[in-house]
Amino acid sequence: MSNIYGEWLKAQREAAGLTQQELATAAVMTRSHIAHIEAGRRTPSKEDARRLDRALNTGDVLSSFLPDDDTAVAGYFEAALQLEQQAMMIREFALSFVPGILQTERYARAVLSTSFPPVSEAECDRLVVTRLERAKILEDPVTPVVWALLDEAVLRRVVGGPQVMAEQLRHIVELVESGRVRVHVLPFGLGVHPLMQSMLTLLKFEDQPPVAYSEGIQVGKIHDSPAMVDRLGGTYDLALGDAMPLKESLALMRSTAKDYETRE
């Protein structure tokens, strides 16, 4: 988004004599989210903007002049998207597809073009752009910390053709080699594992309780019950303990990408 909005928010905060943390507390938000908005890296939700207006006594300016939002996601994912953008640590488990924030453009397009009911080319373009925008959180070299646990099916199921798969796997390998993300593979040889029922995302924040997000066909759910989040986190840890080590996972992704590159 244009940083005019973020700069104006910062000016109003400073004029009120508030630190980012003080404003975050007053607006029931996280300090990191305030920092991202001020830097122009995030757009607040309508509810966030209303709380900011109340905290800064700015009438309805921040809620009325939100930057145009061309975000296109499934309705059930909207809340999870906001949380994803605020998290300081993201742990993903993928059962069938590469996690959204790790997808390349061609891979994302291949995935999104298979939706039902079918979408127009223009709508598919919007969905792809939104998915690629999500990946911009990786442009920060440190935050959020990202771990991905991939079922081997993610590597083996051909999405978009062999060349798209080779490009996608090379992209993940580069992210791992740069130290930006960690990726572990759950091999077929393991057999049944505790995460086979659905995909799972675990989110930790700087100054709010952790949450989990699970997703199936046309449905997604945010879990904020401490007991449930702890249970899902334990299940993730159990599966991670059975996964291939980082170096072996990298070697498998490299060899699989090379195999795809030899196919027509």
PDB file of C-alpha atoms in Angstrom:
ATOM      1  CA  MET A   1       0.000   0.000   0.000  1.00  0.00           C
ATOM      2  CA  SER A   2       1.022   3.623  -0.348  1.00  0.00           C
ATOM      3  CA  ASN A   3       2.946   4.713   2.697  1.00  0.00           C
ATOM      4  CA  ILE A   4       0.995   7.973   2.966  1.00  0.00           C
ATOM      5  CA  TYR A   5      -1.467   6.140   5.217  1.00  0.00           C
ATOM      6  CA  GLY A   6       1.261   4.655   7.409  1.00  0.00           C
ATOM      7  CA  GLU A   7       3.128   7.949   7.690  1.00  0.00           C
ATOM      8  CA  TRP A   8      -0.061   9.776   8.686  1.00  0.00           C
ATOM      9  CA  LEU A   9      -0.769   7.164  11.358  1.00  0.00           C
ATOM     10  CA  LYS A  10       2.759   7.558  12.716  1.00  0.00           C
ATOM     11  CA  ALA A  11       2.408  11.357  12.776  1.00  0.00           C
ATOM     12  CA  GLN A  12      -0.869  11.112  14.713  1.00  0.00           C
ATOM     13  CA  ARG A  13       0.623   8.632  17.155  1.00  0.00           C
ATOM     14  CA  GLU A  14       3.636  10.829  17.809  1.00  0.00           C
ATOM     15  CA  ALA A  15       1.454  13.940  18.131  1.00  0.00           C
ATOM     16  CA  ALA A  16      -0.507  12.081  20.820  1.00  0.00           C
ATOM     17  CA  GLY A  17       2.757  11.293  22.607  1.00  0.00           C
ATOM     18  CA  LEU A  18       2.300   7.535  22.309  1.00  0.00           C
ATOM     19  CA  THR A  19       4.851   4.830  21.646  1.00  0.00           C
ATOM     20  CA  GLN A  20       3.926   2.014  19.267  1.00  0.00           C
ATOM     21  CA  GLN A  21       3.373  -0.253  22.259  1.00  0.00           C
ATOM     22  CA  GLU A  22       1.137   2.275  24.013  1.00  0.00           C
ATOM     23  CA  LEU A  23      -0.978   2.696  20.888  1.00  0.00           C
ATOM     24  CA  ALA A  24      -1.118  -1.072  20.411  1.00  0.00           C
ATOM     25  CA  THR A  25      -2.382  -1.511  23.970  1.00  0.00           C
ATOM     26  CA  ALA A  26      -5.021   1.210  23.564  1.00  0.00           C
ATOM     27  CA  ALA A  27      -6.207  -0.197  20.224  1.00  0.00           C
ATOM     28  CA  VAL A  28      -6.050  -3.864  21.314  1.00  0.00           C
ATOM     29  CA  MET A  29      -3.486  -4.708  18.644  1.00  0.00           C
ATOM     30  CA  THR A  30       0.123  -5.898  18.580  1.00  0.00           C
ATOM     31  CA  ARG A  31       3.067  -3.527  18.514  1.00  0.00           C
ATOM     32  CA  SER A  32       4.514  -5.357  15.525  1.00  0.00           C
ATOM     33  CA  HIS A  33       1.282  -4.847  13.572  1.00  0.00           C
ATOM     34  CA  ILE A  34       1.384  -1.095  14.305  1.00  0.00           C
ATOM     35  CA  ALA A  35       4.997  -1.030  13.108  1.00  0.00           C
ATOM     36  CA  HIS A  36       4.097  -2.844   9.869  1.00  0.00           C
ATOM     37  CA  ILE A  37       1.225  -0.433   9.144  1.00  0.00           C
ATOM     38  CA  GLU A  38       3.395   2.618   9.761  1.00  0.00           C
ATOM     39  CA  ALA A  39       6.106   1.204   7.490  1.00  0.00           C
ATOM     40  CA  GLY A  40       3.590   0.589   4.709  1.00  0.00           C
ATOM     41  CA  ARG A  41       3.969  -3.197   4.804  1.00  0.00           C
ATOM     42  CA  ARG A  42       0.444  -3.953   6.037  1.00  0.00           C
ATOM     43  CA  THR A  43      -3.086  -2.627   5.592  1.00  0.00           C
ATOM     44  CA  PRO A  44      -5.185  -2.689   8.762  1.00  0.00           C
ATOM     45  CA  SER A  45      -8.544  -4.407   8.746  1.00  0.00           C
ATOM     46  CA  LYS A  46     -11.629  -2.188   9.016  1.00  0.00           C
ATOM     47  CA  GLU A  47     -12.022  -3.138  12.678  1.00  0.00           C
ATOM     48  CA  ASP A  48      -8.344  -2.378  13.381  1.00  0.00           C
ATOM     49  CA  ALA A  49      -8.744   1.020  11.723  1.00  0.00           C
ATOM     50  CA  ARG A  50     -11.818   1.809  13.841  1.00  0.00           C
ATOM     51  CA  ARG A  51      -9.923   0.938  17.021  1.00  0.00           C
ATOM     52  CA  LEU A  52      -7.015   3.119  15.926  1.00  0.00           C
ATOM     53  CA  ASP A  53      -9.394   6.021  15.321  1.00  0.00           C
ATOM     54  CA  ARG A  54     -10.823   5.627  18.816  1.00  0.00           C
ATOM     55  CA  ALA A  55      -7.401   5.323  20.433  1.00  0.00           C
ATOM     56  CA  LEU A  56      -6.059   8.414  18.646  1.00  0.00           C
ATOM     57  CA  ASN A  57      -9.318  10.409  18.718  1.00  0.00           C
ATOM     58  CA  THR A  58      -9.128  10.898  14.958  1.00  0.00           C
ATOM     59  CA  GLY A  59     -12.849  10.552  14.269  1.00  0.00           C
ATOM     60  CA  ASP A  60     -13.291   8.109  11.393  1.00  0.00           C
ATOM     61  CA  VAL A  61     -10.303   9.215   9.307  1.00  0.00           C
ATOM     62  CA  LEU A  62      -8.296   5.994   9.524  1.00  0.00           C
ATOM     63  CA  SER A  63     -11.326   3.788   8.877  1.00  0.00           C
ATOM     64  CA  SER A  64     -12.720   6.001   6.088  1.00  0.00           C
ATOM     65  CA  PHE A  65      -9.498   6.363   4.123  1.00  0.00           C
ATOM     66  CA  LEU A  66      -8.175   2.831   4.152  1.00  0.00           C
ATOM     67  CA  PRO A  67      -6.037   2.127   1.062  1.00  0.00           C
ATOM     68  CA  ASP A  68      -7.877   0.220  -1.647  1.00  0.00           C
ATOM     69  CA  ASP A  69      -7.798  -3.453  -0.737  1.00  0.00           C
ATOM     70  CA  ASP A  70      -7.650  -5.757  -3.726  1.00  0.00           C
ATOM     71  CA  THR A  71      -7.005  -8.793  -1.577  1.00  0.00           C
ATOM     72  CA  ALA A  72      -8.700 -11.891  -2.937  1.00  0.00           C
ATOM     73  CA  VAL A  73      -8.937 -14.887  -0.618  1.00  0.00           C
ATOM     74  CA  ALA A  74     -11.584 -17.415   0.351  1.00  0.00           C
ATOM     75  CA  GLY A  75     -13.921 -16.006   2.985  1.00  0.00           C
ATOM     76  CA  TYR A  76     -12.950 -18.632   5.537  1.00  0.00           C
ATOM     77  CA  PHE A  77      -9.269 -17.607   5.231  1.00  0.00           C
ATOM     78  CA  GLU A  78      -9.686 -13.843   5.763  1.00  0.00           C
ATOM     79  CA  ALA A  79      -9.134 -13.890   9.532  1.00  0.00           C
ATOM     80  CA  ALA A  80      -6.208 -16.285   9.183  1.00  0.00           C
ATOM     81  CA  LEU A  81      -4.632 -13.976   6.593  1.00  0.00           C
ATOM     82  CA  GLN A  82      -4.648 -11.080   9.064  1.00  0.00           C
ATOM     83  CA  LEU A  83      -3.042 -13.258  11.721  1.00  0.00           C
ATOM     84  CA  GLU A  84      -0.446 -14.586   9.287  1.00  0.00           C
ATOM     85  CA  GLN A  85       0.669 -11.033   8.544  1.00  0.00           C
ATOM     86  CA  GLN A  86       1.138 -10.286  12.267  1.00  0.00           C
ATOM     87  CA  ALA A  87       2.878 -13.478  13.373  1.00  0.00           C
ATOM     88  CA  MET A  88       6.452 -13.585  14.595  1.00  0.00           C
ATOM     89  CA  MET A  89       6.637 -17.347  13.995  1.00  0.00           C
ATOM     90  CA  ILE A  90       4.757 -19.506  11.484  1.00  0.00           C
ATOM     91  CA  ARG A  91       4.901 -23.296  11.475  1.00  0.00           C
ATOM     92  CA  GLU A  92       3.182 -24.931   8.505  1.00  0.00           C
ATOM     93  CA  PHE A  93       2.201 -28.484   7.748  1.00  0.00           C
ATOM     94  CA  ALA A  94       1.227 -29.191   4.137  1.00  0.00           C
ATOM     95  CA  LEU A  95      -0.461 -32.413   3.119  1.00  0.00           C
ATOM     96  CA  SER A  96      -1.057 -31.894  -0.613  1.00  0.00           C
ATOM     97  CA  PHE A  97       0.133 -28.457  -1.776  1.00  0.00           C
ATOM     98  CA  VAL A  98       3.122 -26.227  -1.070  1.00  0.00           C
ATOM     99  CA  PRO A  99       2.157 -23.710   1.653  1.00  0.00           C
ATOM    100  CA  GLY A 100       0.859 -20.444   0.163  1.00  0.00           C
ATOM    101  CA  ILE A 101       3.715 -18.213   1.363  1.00  0.00           C
ATOM    102  CA  LEU A 102       6.246 -20.519  -0.318  1.00  0.00           C
ATOM    103  CA  GLN A 103       4.505 -20.814  -3.688  1.00  0.00           C
ATOM    104  CA  THR A 104       5.924 -19.512  -6.959  1.00  0.00           C
ATOM    105  CA  GLU A 105       3.678 -17.633  -9.374  1.00  0.00           C
ATOM    106  CA  ARG A 106       3.290 -20.493 -11.843  1.00  0.00           C
ATOM    107  CA  TYR A 107       2.621 -23.037  -9.097  1.00  0.00           C
ATOM    108  CA  ALA A 108       0.054 -20.751  -7.451  1.00  0.00           C
ATOM    109  CA  ARG A 109      -1.706 -20.202 -10.770  1.00  0.00           C
ATOM    110  CA  ALA A 110      -1.881 -23.943 -11.422  1.00  0.00           C
ATOM    111  CA  VAL A 111      -3.406 -24.537  -7.977  1.00  0.00           C
ATOM    112  CA  LEU A 112      -5.897 -21.669  -8.144  1.00  0.00           C
ATOM    113  CA  SER A 113      -7.031 -22.417 -11.690  1.00  0.00           C
ATOM    114  CA  THR A 114      -8.434 -25.771 -10.548  1.00  0.00           C
ATOM    115  CA  SER A 115     -11.009 -24.235  -8.182  1.00  0.00           C
ATOM    116  CA  PHE A 116     -14.694 -25.079  -8.451  1.00  0.00           C
ATOM    117  CA  PRO A 117     -16.811 -23.356  -9.528  1.00  0.00           C
ATOM    118  CA  PRO A 118     -14.306 -22.206 -12.160  1.00  0.00           C
ATOM    119  CA  VAL A 119     -13.085 -18.617 -11.913  1.00  0.00           C
ATOM    120  CA  SER A 120     -12.416 -16.168 -14.740  1.00  0.00           C
ATOM    121  CA  GLU A 121      -8.879 -15.433 -15.856  1.00  0.00           C
ATOM    122  CA  ALA A 122      -9.142 -11.970 -14.281  1.00  0.00           C
ATOM    123  CA  GLU A 123     -10.257 -13.419 -10.940  1.00  0.00           C
ATOM    124  CA  CYS A 124      -7.499 -16.010 -11.076  1.00  0.00           C
ATOM    125  CA  ASP A 125      -5.019 -13.165 -11.616  1.00  0.00           C
ATOM    126  CA  ARG A 126      -6.336 -11.431  -8.465  1.00  0.00           C
ATOM    127  CA  LEU A 127      -6.021 -14.623  -6.452  1.00  0.00           C
ATOM    128  CA  VAL A 128      -2.460 -15.181  -7.651  1.00  0.00           C
ATOM    129  CA  VAL A 129      -1.450 -11.607  -6.828  1.00  0.00           C
ATOM    130  CA  THR A 130      -2.862 -11.951  -3.320  1.00  0.00           C
ATOM    131  CA  ARG A 131      -0.967 -15.197  -2.774  1.00  0.00           C
ATOM    132  CA  LEU A 132       2.290 -13.624  -3.944  1.00  0.00           C
ATOM    133  CA  GLU A 133       1.658 -10.581  -1.737  1.00  0.00           C
ATOM    134  CA  ARG A 134       1.395 -12.912   1.243  1.00  0.00           C
ATOM    135  CA  ALA A 135       4.884 -14.192   0.466  1.00  0.00           C
ATOM    136  CA  LYS A 136       6.329 -10.685   0.902  1.00  0.00           C
ATOM    137  CA  ILE A 137       6.536 -11.325   4.640  1.00  0.00           C
ATOM    138  CA  LEU A 138       9.656 -13.329   3.732  1.00  0.00           C
ATOM    139  CA  GLU A 139      11.357 -10.155   2.482  1.00  0.00           C
ATOM    140  CA  ASP A 140      12.111  -9.307   6.096  1.00  0.00           C
ATOM    141  CA  PRO A 141      15.320 -11.295   6.751  1.00  0.00           C
ATOM    142  CA  VAL A 142      14.367 -12.210  10.319  1.00  0.00           C
ATOM    143  CA  THR A 143      10.641 -12.043  11.104  1.00  0.00           C
ATOM    144  CA  PRO A 144       8.545 -14.115  10.921  1.00  0.00           C
ATOM    145  CA  VAL A 145      10.452 -17.297  11.587  1.00  0.00           C
ATOM    146  CA  VAL A 146       9.029 -19.879   9.166  1.00  0.00           C
ATOM    147  CA  TRP A 147       9.176 -23.657   9.450  1.00  0.00           C
ATOM    148  CA  ALA A 148       7.440 -25.917   6.949  1.00  0.00           C
ATOM    149  CA  LEU A 149       6.725 -29.596   7.381  1.00  0.00           C
ATOM    150  CA  LEU A 150       5.845 -31.188   4.036  1.00  0.00           C
ATOM    151  CA  ASP A 151       4.297 -34.562   3.408  1.00  0.00           C
ATOM    152  CA  GLU A 152       6.301 -36.206   0.608  1.00  0.00           C
ATOM    153  CA  ALA A 153       3.102 -36.094  -1.464  1.00  0.00           C
ATOM    154  CA  VAL A 154       3.670 -32.327  -1.818  1.00  0.00           C
ATOM    155  CA  LEU A 155       6.895 -33.070  -3.717  1.00  0.00           C
ATOM    156  CA  ARG A 156       5.548 -35.965  -5.771  1.00  0.00           C
ATOM    157  CA  ARG A 157       2.122 -34.706  -6.876  1.00  0.00           C
ATOM    158  CA  VAL A 158       2.679 -32.874 -10.164  1.00  0.00           C
ATOM    159  CA  VAL A 159       1.043 -29.435 -10.127  1.00  0.00           C
ATOM    160  CA  GLY A 160       1.225 -27.435 -13.347  1.00  0.00           C
ATOM    161  CA  GLY A 161       3.622 -29.846 -15.065  1.00  0.00           C
ATOM    162  CA  PRO A 162       7.210 -31.023 -14.441  1.00  0.00           C
ATOM    163  CA  GLN A 163       8.862 -27.676 -15.163  1.00  0.00           C
ATOM    164  CA  VAL A 164       6.547 -25.823 -12.762  1.00  0.00           C
ATOM    165  CA  MET A 165       7.348 -28.401 -10.090  1.00  0.00           C
ATOM    166  CA  ALA A 166      11.091 -28.114 -10.699  1.00  0.00           C
ATOM    167  CA  GLU A 167      10.894 -24.338 -10.400  1.00  0.00           C
ATOM    168  CA  GLN A 168       8.800 -24.582  -7.232  1.00  0.00           C
ATOM    169  CA  LEU A 169      11.139 -27.015  -5.506  1.00  0.00           C
ATOM    170  CA  ARG A 170      14.205 -24.978  -6.499  1.00  0.00           C
ATOM    171  CA  HIS A 171      12.524 -21.933  -4.962  1.00  0.00           C
ATOM    172  CA  ILE A 172      12.027 -23.724  -1.650  1.00  0.00           C
ATOM    173  CA  VAL A 173      15.605 -25.018  -1.720  1.00  0.00           C
ATOM    174  CA  GLU A 174      16.908 -21.471  -2.240  1.00  0.00           C
ATOM    175  CA  LEU A 175      14.864 -20.187   0.705  1.00  0.00           C
ATOM    176  CA  VAL A 176      16.260 -22.941   2.918  1.00  0.00           C
ATOM    177  CA  GLU A 177      19.831 -22.442   1.729  1.00  0.00           C
ATOM    178  CA  SER A 178      19.545 -18.712   2.462  1.00  0.00           C
ATOM    179  CA  GLY A 179      18.567 -19.559   6.028  1.00  0.00           C
ATOM    180  CA  ARG A 180      15.209 -17.791   5.686  1.00  0.00           C
ATOM    181  CA  VAL A 181      13.055 -20.891   6.260  1.00  0.00           C
ATOM    182  CA  ARG A 182      13.436 -24.435   7.546  1.00  0.00           C
ATOM    183  CA  VAL A 183      11.762 -27.291   5.674  1.00  0.00           C
ATOM    184  CA  HIS A 184      11.443 -30.929   6.684  1.00  0.00           C
ATOM    185  CA  VAL A 185       9.854 -33.737   4.682  1.00  0.00           C
ATOM    186  CA  LEU A 186       7.687 -36.521   6.101  1.00  0.00           C
ATOM    187  CA  PRO A 187       8.643 -39.458   3.826  1.00  0.00           C
ATOM    188  CA  PHE A 188       6.210 -41.984   2.399  1.00  0.00           C
ATOM    189  CA  GLY A 189       8.197 -44.693   4.155  1.00  0.00           C
ATOM    190  CA  LEU A 190       6.984 -43.381   7.493  1.00  0.00           C
ATOM    191  CA  GLY A 191       3.483 -44.607   6.755  1.00  0.00           C
ATOM    192  CA  VAL A 192       0.651 -43.147   8.827  1.00  0.00           C
ATOM    193  CA  HIS A 193       1.496 -40.002  10.785  1.00  0.00           C
ATOM    194  CA  PRO A 194      -0.548 -37.803  13.179  1.00  0.00           C
ATOM    195  CA  LEU A 195      -1.077 -34.893  10.764  1.00  0.00           C
ATOM    196  CA  MET A 196      -2.676 -36.789   7.890  1.00  0.00           C
ATOM    197  CA  GLN A 197      -6.183 -35.408   8.468  1.00  0.00           C
ATOM    198  CA  SER A 198      -5.652 -31.855   7.171  1.00  0.00           C
ATOM    199  CA  MET A 199      -3.215 -29.007   6.712  1.00  0.00           C
ATOM    200  CA  LEU A 200      -2.197 -27.063   9.813  1.00  0.00           C
ATOM    201  CA  THR A 201      -0.668 -23.669  10.577  1.00  0.00           C
ATOM    202  CA  LEU A 202       0.617 -22.692  14.020  1.00  0.00           C
ATOM    203  CA  LEU A 203       1.070 -18.966  14.661  1.00  0.00           C
ATOM    204  CA  LYS A 204       2.969 -17.266  17.485  1.00  0.00           C
ATOM    205  CA  PHE A 205       2.929 -13.528  18.154  1.00  0.00           C
ATOM    206  CA  GLU A 206       5.024 -10.980  19.964  1.00  0.00           C
ATOM    207  CA  ASP A 207       2.374  -9.903  22.438  1.00  0.00           C
ATOM    208  CA  GLN A 208      -0.732 -12.074  22.122  1.00  0.00           C
ATOM    209  CA  PRO A 209      -1.553 -15.757  22.670  1.00  0.00           C
ATOM    210  CA  PRO A 210      -0.697 -18.268  19.934  1.00  0.00           C
ATOM    211  CA  VAL A 211      -3.371 -19.623  17.606  1.00  0.00           C
ATOM    212  CA  ALA A 212      -3.712 -22.490  15.159  1.00  0.00           C
ATOM    213  CA  TYR A 213      -5.466 -22.701  11.801  1.00  0.00           C
ATOM    214  CA  SER A 214      -6.621 -25.906  10.129  1.00  0.00           C
ATOM    215  CA  GLU A 215      -8.127 -26.244   6.675  1.00  0.00           C
ATOM    216  CA  GLY A 216     -10.000 -28.842   4.666  1.00  0.00           C
ATOM    217  CA  ILE A 217     -12.178 -28.739   1.531  1.00  0.00           C
ATOM    218  CA  GLN A 218     -13.964 -25.369   1.404  1.00  0.00           C
ATOM    219  CA  VAL A 219     -13.594 -24.899   5.155  1.00  0.00           C
ATOM    220  CA  GLY A 220     -11.035 -23.351   7.482  1.00  0.00           C
ATOM    221  CA  LYS A 221     -11.047 -22.857  11.245  1.00  0.00           C
ATOM    222  CA  ILE A 222      -9.023 -20.716  13.646  1.00  0.00           C
ATOM    223  CA  HIS A 223      -8.369 -22.411  16.987  1.00  0.00           C
ATOM    224  CA  ASP A 224      -7.658 -20.037  19.873  1.00  0.00           C
ATOM    225  CA  SER A 225      -8.482 -22.273  22.831  1.00  0.00           C
ATOM    226  CA  PRO A 226      -5.174 -22.653  24.728  1.00  0.00           C
ATOM    227  CA  ALA A 227      -5.846 -26.351  25.289  1.00  0.00           C
ATOM    228  CA  MET A 228      -6.539 -26.980  21.590  1.00  0.00           C
ATOM    229  CA  VAL A 229      -3.567 -24.897  20.403  1.00  0.00           C
ATOM    230  CA  ASP A 230      -1.328 -26.811  22.798  1.00  0.00           C
ATOM    231  CA  ARG A 231      -2.737 -30.125  21.567  1.00  0.00           C
ATOM    232  CA  LEU A 232      -2.227 -29.235  17.904  1.00  0.00           C
ATOM    233  CA  GLY A 233       1.259 -27.942  18.643  1.00  0.00           C
ATOM    234  CA  GLY A 234       2.092 -31.240  20.345  1.00  0.00           C
ATOM    235  CA  THR A 235       0.801 -33.152  17.328  1.00  0.00           C
ATOM    236  CA  TYR A 236       2.995 -31.022  15.046  1.00  0.00           C
ATOM    237  CA  ASP A 237       6.041 -31.636  17.252  1.00  0.00           C
ATOM    238  CA  LEU A 238       5.355 -35.370  17.231  1.00  0.00           C
ATOM    239  CA  ALA A 239       5.238 -35.437  13.425  1.00  0.00           C
ATOM    240  CA  LEU A 240       8.316 -33.218  13.151  1.00  0.00           C
ATOM    241  CA  GLY A 241      10.230 -35.727  15.253  1.00  0.00           C
ATOM    242  CA  ASP A 242       9.543 -38.368  12.578  1.00  0.00           C
ATOM    243  CA  ALA A 243      10.494 -36.116   9.646  1.00  0.00           C
ATOM    244  CA  MET A 244      13.709 -36.237   7.650  1.00  0.00           C
ATOM    245  CA  PRO A 245      16.509 -33.980   8.943  1.00  0.00           C
ATOM    246  CA  LEU A 246      17.026 -30.664   7.176  1.00  0.00           C
ATOM    247  CA  LYS A 247      19.998 -31.781   5.062  1.00  0.00           C
ATOM    248  CA  GLU A 248      18.259 -34.956   3.955  1.00  0.00           C
ATOM    249  CA  SER A 249      15.077 -33.028   3.166  1.00  0.00           C
ATOM    250  CA  LEU A 250      17.107 -30.591   1.050  1.00  0.00           C
ATOM    251  CA  ALA A 251      18.785 -33.455  -0.785  1.00  0.00           C
ATOM    252  CA  LEU A 252      15.411 -35.021  -1.562  1.00  0.00           C
ATOM    253  CA  MET A 253      14.005 -31.726  -2.876  1.00  0.00           C
ATOM    254  CA  ARG A 254      17.089 -31.146  -5.041  1.00  0.00           C
ATOM    255  CA  SER A 255      16.989 -34.662  -6.512  1.00  0.00           C
ATOM    256  CA  THR A 256      13.233 -34.457  -7.108  1.00  0.00           C
ATOM    257  CA  ALA A 257      13.610 -31.081  -8.839  1.00  0.00           C
ATOM    258  CA  LYS A 258      16.381 -32.516 -11.021  1.00  0.00           C
ATOM    259  CA  ASP A 259      14.155 -35.448 -11.940  1.00  0.00           C
ATOM    260  CA  TYR A 260      11.367 -33.056 -12.975  1.00  0.00           C
ATOM    261  CA  GLU A 261      13.821 -31.039 -15.090  1.00  0.00           C
ATOM    262  CA  THR A 262      14.647 -34.109 -17.167  1.00  0.00           C
ATOM    263  CA  ARG A 263      10.993 -34.653 -18.066  1.00  0.00           C
ATOM    264  CA  GLU A 264       9.266 -32.999 -20.978  1.00  0.00           C
TER     265      GLU A 264
END
